[in-house]
Amino acid sequence: MLIDAKDPNTPAIVSLLAGGFAGAVEGAATYPFEFAKTRVQLREQKGQPTPKNPFRVVYQVYASEGVKALYKGCLPLVVGSVAKDGIRFLSFDTIKNTFKDPESGTLSPLRNLLSGMASGVVASFTAVTPTERIKTALIDDARNDKRFKSATHCIKTILAEDGLMGLYRGLAGTTLKQAGATAFRMGTYNILKDYERKRDIQQTTLTNFANGSVAGTVTTLATQPFDTIKTRCQSSKGASTVDAFRSIVADYGVKGFWKGTTMRLGRTVFSGGILFTTYEWAAAILNPLFMREQHA
């Protein structure tokens, strides 16, 4: 059995550290799915159509480029996940506490979603957009020009060519995706937890994983178009939001906005479960330590 990490008195530092740790574990564990999804969303090379099956994408890359290629861009994503999820859990818990009903200590479904949306916007501006830009540029560059020698070299090149704003390519799409994704992911998860609390359903690793997986599925289906636009914007050469929108319609029509849904579902079902289970576990360990310090 897990200690309930969603204690109203949870210190901010616990939300930050537990969220960061959970983000790192989730990002590293599910990265091949993220890699496959990003490859599918980028423009196809002439004569080389991209398979729809995520396992086939992963196998083809592994067979032709080796296992190392499957983790191209992984480090920026993991670093970004530490910052993103640390900030996301911290801001969500902070915002949620200002919105909750003082008597019941719970939020209405709408307020849960609004809390998640606000924390998603904060995460997009502070951490997600730059790290997603680097990750996507590295994945795109690896199949074409191969001019980036490392994540550091990629950052230097982008800054030299486009300045600081080059790292914020796809800001609009990323912010819309993060606002929607965090609203649905955090909102759905907490709605499920509140439902279970009211019915005295025991909080275990299994229930946390199941709740996280459901939240991940809802998030993917609701926000996939924003993710596809974001990926096109953040290719190695970059594109504006309008150009990305037009290129998707030109290549695949309206259905193109759901390109990579299978890959992303494969990742988010697991990532949602891993993220929230790891967060609850880490927070349950850290909470007593920091709460003792507060009362010392």
Coordinates of C-alpha atoms in Angstrom, one line a residue:
M1 CA 0.0 0.0 0.0
L2 CA 1.2 3.5 -0.8
I3 CA 1.0 6.5 1.5
D4 CA -1.3 9.1 -0.1
A5 CA 1.0 11.7 -1.6
K6 CA -1.7 14.2 -2.2
D7 CA -1.7 15.5 1.4
P8 CA -2.9 19.1 1.4
N9 CA 0.2 20.0 3.5
T10 CA 2.7 18.5 1.0
P11 CA 5.6 20.9 0.9
A12 CA 6.3 22.6 -2.4
I13 CA 9.8 21.1 -2.5
V14 CA 8.3 17.6 -2.4
S15 CA 6.1 18.3 -5.4
L16 CA 9.1 19.7 -7.3
L17 CA 11.5 16.9 -6.5
A18 CA 9.0 14.0 -6.8
G19 CA 7.7 15.4 -10.1
G20 CA 11.2 15.9 -11.5
F21 CA 12.2 12.3 -10.6
A22 CA 9.0 10.9 -12.0
G23 CA 9.5 12.8 -15.2
A24 CA 13.1 11.4 -15.6
V25 CA 12.0 7.8 -15.1
E26 CA 9.0 8.1 -17.4
G27 CA 11.0 9.9 -20.2
A28 CA 13.8 7.4 -20.2
A29 CA 11.5 4.3 -20.0
T30 CA 9.2 5.3 -22.8
Y31 CA 11.6 7.1 -25.2
P32 CA 11.6 4.6 -28.1
F33 CA 7.8 5.3 -28.5
E34 CA 8.4 9.0 -28.5
F35 CA 11.2 8.6 -31.1
A36 CA 8.8 6.5 -33.4
K37 CA 6.0 9.1 -33.0
T38 CA 8.3 12.0 -33.9
R39 CA 9.6 10.2 -36.9
V40 CA 6.1 9.5 -38.2
Q41 CA 5.0 13.2 -37.7
L42 CA 7.9 14.6 -39.6
R43 CA 7.7 15.0 -43.4
E44 CA 8.4 11.7 -45.2
Q45 CA 11.5 11.4 -47.3
K46 CA 10.9 10.7 -51.0
G47 CA 10.5 7.1 -51.8
Q48 CA 10.7 6.2 -48.1
P49 CA 7.2 6.2 -46.6
T50 CA 7.1 5.8 -42.8
P51 CA 5.2 2.7 -41.5
K52 CA 2.2 3.2 -39.2
N53 CA 3.2 0.4 -36.9
P54 CA 5.4 1.9 -34.0
F55 CA 7.2 -1.4 -33.5
R56 CA 8.0 -1.6 -37.2
V57 CA 9.4 2.0 -37.0
V58 CA 11.5 1.1 -34.0
Y59 CA 12.7 -2.2 -35.6
Q60 CA 13.7 -0.5 -38.9
V61 CA 15.7 2.2 -37.2
Y62 CA 17.3 -0.5 -34.9
A63 CA 18.2 -2.7 -37.9
S64 CA 19.6 0.1 -40.1
E65 CA 21.1 2.4 -37.5
G66 CA 21.6 0.4 -34.3
V67 CA 20.0 0.8 -30.8
K68 CA 21.9 4.0 -30.1
A69 CA 19.9 5.7 -32.9
L70 CA 16.6 5.0 -31.0
Y71 CA 17.8 7.2 -28.2
K72 CA 18.8 10.2 -30.4
G73 CA 17.4 13.2 -28.6
C74 CA 16.7 11.3 -25.4
L75 CA 19.0 13.3 -23.1
P76 CA 17.3 16.7 -23.9
L77 CA 13.9 15.0 -23.4
V78 CA 14.9 13.5 -20.0
V79 CA 16.4 16.8 -18.8
G80 CA 13.3 18.6 -20.0
S81 CA 11.0 16.0 -18.3
V82 CA 12.8 16.6 -15.0
A83 CA 12.1 20.4 -15.3
K84 CA 8.7 20.0 -17.0
D85 CA 7.2 17.5 -14.6
G86 CA 8.8 19.1 -11.5
I87 CA 7.3 22.5 -12.5
R88 CA 4.1 20.8 -13.6
F89 CA 3.4 19.0 -10.4
L90 CA 4.5 22.0 -8.3
S91 CA 2.4 24.5 -10.2
F92 CA -0.6 22.1 -10.3
D93 CA -0.5 21.4 -6.6
T94 CA -0.1 25.1 -5.8
I95 CA -2.9 26.2 -8.2
K96 CA -5.1 23.3 -7.1
N97 CA -4.9 24.3 -3.5
T98 CA -6.2 27.8 -4.3
F99 CA -9.1 26.4 -6.2
K100 CA -10.2 23.5 -4.0
D101 CA -13.4 23.5 -1.8
P102 CA -12.2 24.4 1.8
E103 CA -14.6 22.0 3.4
S104 CA -14.2 18.9 1.3
G105 CA -10.7 19.5 0.2
T106 CA -11.5 18.4 -3.4
L107 CA -12.0 20.2 -6.7
S108 CA -14.9 20.0 -9.1
P109 CA -14.0 18.3 -12.5
L110 CA -13.9 21.8 -14.2
R111 CA -11.6 23.3 -11.6
N112 CA -9.3 20.2 -11.9
L113 CA -9.1 20.8 -15.6
L114 CA -8.5 24.5 -15.2
S115 CA -5.7 23.9 -12.7
G116 CA -4.0 21.5 -15.1
M117 CA -4.4 23.9 -18.0
A118 CA -2.7 26.7 -16.0
S119 CA 0.2 24.5 -14.9
G120 CA 0.7 23.3 -18.5
V121 CA 1.1 26.9 -19.7
V122 CA 3.7 27.5 -17.0
A123 CA 5.6 24.3 -18.0
S124 CA 5.6 25.1 -21.7
F125 CA 7.2 28.5 -21.3
T126 CA 9.7 27.5 -18.7
A127 CA 10.9 24.1 -19.8
V128 CA 9.0 22.2 -22.5
T129 CA 9.3 24.2 -25.7
P130 CA 13.1 24.5 -25.7
T131 CA 13.8 20.9 -24.8
E132 CA 11.2 19.6 -27.3
R133 CA 12.7 21.8 -30.0
I134 CA 16.2 20.3 -29.4
K135 CA 14.8 16.7 -29.2
T136 CA 12.8 17.0 -32.4
A137 CA 15.6 18.8 -34.3
L138 CA 18.1 16.0 -33.3
I139 CA 15.7 13.2 -34.5
D140 CA 15.0 15.0 -37.8
D141 CA 18.6 15.8 -38.4
A142 CA 19.7 12.2 -37.8
R143 CA 17.6 11.0 -40.8
N144 CA 18.7 13.8 -43.2
D145 CA 21.6 16.2 -42.9
K146 CA 23.4 14.7 -39.9
R147 CA 25.0 18.0 -39.1
F148 CA 24.4 18.0 -35.3
K149 CA 27.2 16.2 -33.5
S150 CA 25.5 16.3 -30.1
A151 CA 22.7 18.0 -28.1
T152 CA 25.2 20.8 -27.1
H153 CA 26.2 21.3 -30.8
C154 CA 22.5 21.4 -31.8
I155 CA 21.8 24.1 -29.2
K156 CA 24.8 26.2 -30.4
T157 CA 23.8 25.8 -34.0
I158 CA 20.2 26.9 -33.4
L159 CA 21.3 29.9 -31.3
A160 CA 23.8 30.9 -34.0
E161 CA 21.3 30.6 -36.8
D162 CA 18.1 31.9 -35.2
G163 CA 19.0 33.3 -31.8
L164 CA 17.2 32.5 -28.6
M165 CA 13.8 32.4 -30.4
G166 CA 15.1 29.5 -32.4
L167 CA 14.7 27.4 -29.3
Y168 CA 11.1 28.5 -29.0
R169 CA 10.0 27.3 -32.4
G170 CA 6.6 25.8 -32.0
L171 CA 5.8 27.8 -28.9
A172 CA 2.1 28.2 -29.8
G173 CA 1.6 24.5 -30.6
T174 CA 3.6 23.4 -27.6
T175 CA 1.7 25.7 -25.2
L176 CA -1.7 24.6 -26.6
K177 CA -0.6 20.9 -26.4
Q178 CA 0.8 21.4 -22.8
A179 CA -2.2 23.3 -21.6
G180 CA -4.6 20.7 -23.0
A181 CA -2.4 17.7 -22.1
T182 CA -1.8 18.8 -18.5
A183 CA -5.5 19.7 -18.1
F184 CA -6.6 16.3 -19.3
R185 CA -3.8 14.3 -17.7
M186 CA -3.7 15.9 -14.2
G187 CA -7.4 16.7 -14.3
T188 CA -8.5 13.1 -15.2
Y189 CA -6.1 11.6 -12.7
N190 CA -7.3 13.7 -9.8
I191 CA -10.9 13.3 -10.8
L192 CA -10.4 9.5 -10.6
K193 CA -8.6 9.9 -7.3
D194 CA -11.3 12.0 -5.8
Y195 CA -13.9 9.5 -7.0
E196 CA -12.0 6.7 -5.3
R197 CA -11.5 8.6 -2.1
K198 CA -15.2 9.3 -1.7
R199 CA -15.9 5.5 -2.1
D200 CA -13.0 4.5 0.2
I201 CA -11.2 2.7 -2.6
Q202 CA -7.7 1.8 -1.4
Q203 CA -4.8 3.7 -3.1
T204 CA -2.2 1.2 -4.3
T205 CA 0.5 1.0 -6.9
L206 CA -2.1 -0.8 -9.2
T207 CA -4.8 1.9 -8.8
N208 CA -2.3 4.7 -9.3
F209 CA -0.9 3.0 -12.5
A210 CA -4.5 2.3 -13.8
N211 CA -5.6 5.9 -13.1
G212 CA -2.4 7.3 -14.8
S213 CA -3.0 5.0 -17.9
V214 CA -6.6 6.2 -18.3
A215 CA -5.4 9.8 -17.9
G216 CA -2.7 9.2 -20.6
T217 CA -5.2 7.8 -23.0
V218 CA -7.7 10.6 -22.6
T219 CA -4.8 13.1 -23.0
T220 CA -3.5 11.6 -26.3
L221 CA -6.8 11.5 -28.1
A222 CA -7.8 15.0 -27.1
T223 CA -4.5 16.8 -27.9
Q224 CA -2.9 14.9 -30.8
P225 CA -3.4 17.7 -33.4
F226 CA -1.4 20.1 -31.3
D227 CA 1.4 17.6 -30.9
T228 CA 1.6 17.0 -34.7
I229 CA 1.7 20.7 -35.4
K230 CA 4.4 21.2 -32.7
T231 CA 6.6 18.4 -34.2
R232 CA 6.4 20.0 -37.7
C233 CA 7.3 23.4 -36.3
Q234 CA 10.3 22.0 -34.4
S235 CA 12.0 20.0 -37.3
S236 CA 15.7 20.6 -37.8
K237 CA 15.0 23.5 -40.2
G238 CA 12.0 24.8 -38.3
A239 CA 8.7 26.1 -39.5
S240 CA 6.0 28.6 -38.4
T241 CA 2.8 27.3 -36.9
V242 CA 0.9 28.4 -40.1
D243 CA 3.4 26.6 -42.4
A244 CA 3.3 23.5 -40.2
F245 CA -0.6 23.5 -40.4
R246 CA -0.5 23.9 -44.2
S247 CA 2.1 21.2 -44.7
I248 CA 0.1 18.7 -42.7
V249 CA -3.1 19.4 -44.7
A250 CA -1.2 19.3 -48.0
D251 CA 0.5 15.9 -47.1
Y252 CA -2.4 14.0 -45.5
G253 CA -5.5 16.2 -45.2
V254 CA -7.4 16.7 -42.0
K255 CA -6.6 13.1 -40.8
G256 CA -2.9 14.1 -40.8
F257 CA -3.4 16.0 -37.5
W258 CA -3.8 12.6 -35.8
K259 CA -0.6 11.3 -37.4
G260 CA 1.4 9.3 -34.8
T261 CA -1.6 8.7 -32.5
T262 CA -0.9 5.0 -32.3
M263 CA 2.8 5.7 -31.3
R264 CA 1.8 8.3 -28.8
L265 CA -1.0 6.1 -27.3
G266 CA 1.6 3.3 -26.9
R267 CA 3.8 5.7 -25.0
T268 CA 1.2 7.6 -22.9
V269 CA -0.7 4.6 -21.6
F270 CA 2.6 3.4 -20.1
S271 CA 4.0 6.9 -19.4
G272 CA 0.9 8.0 -17.5
G273 CA 1.0 4.9 -15.3
I274 CA 4.8 5.2 -14.7
L275 CA 4.7 9.0 -14.1
F276 CA 1.9 9.0 -11.5
T277 CA 3.0 5.8 -9.8
T278 CA 6.6 7.1 -9.5
Y279 CA 5.4 10.5 -8.3
E280 CA 3.2 9.0 -5.6
W281 CA 6.0 6.7 -4.5
A282 CA 8.7 9.4 -4.4
A283 CA 6.3 11.9 -2.7
A284 CA 5.4 9.2 -0.1
I285 CA 9.1 8.9 0.8
L286 CA 10.0 12.6 0.7
N287 CA 6.9 13.9 2.5
P288 CA 7.8 12.7 6.0
L289 CA 11.4 13.9 5.6
F290 CA 10.5 17.5 4.7
M291 CA 7.4 17.7 6.9
R292 CA 9.7 16.7 9.9
E293 CA 12.0 19.6 8.9
Q294 CA 9.1 22.0 8.8
H295 CA 8.0 21.1 12.3
A296 CA 11.5 20.9 13.8

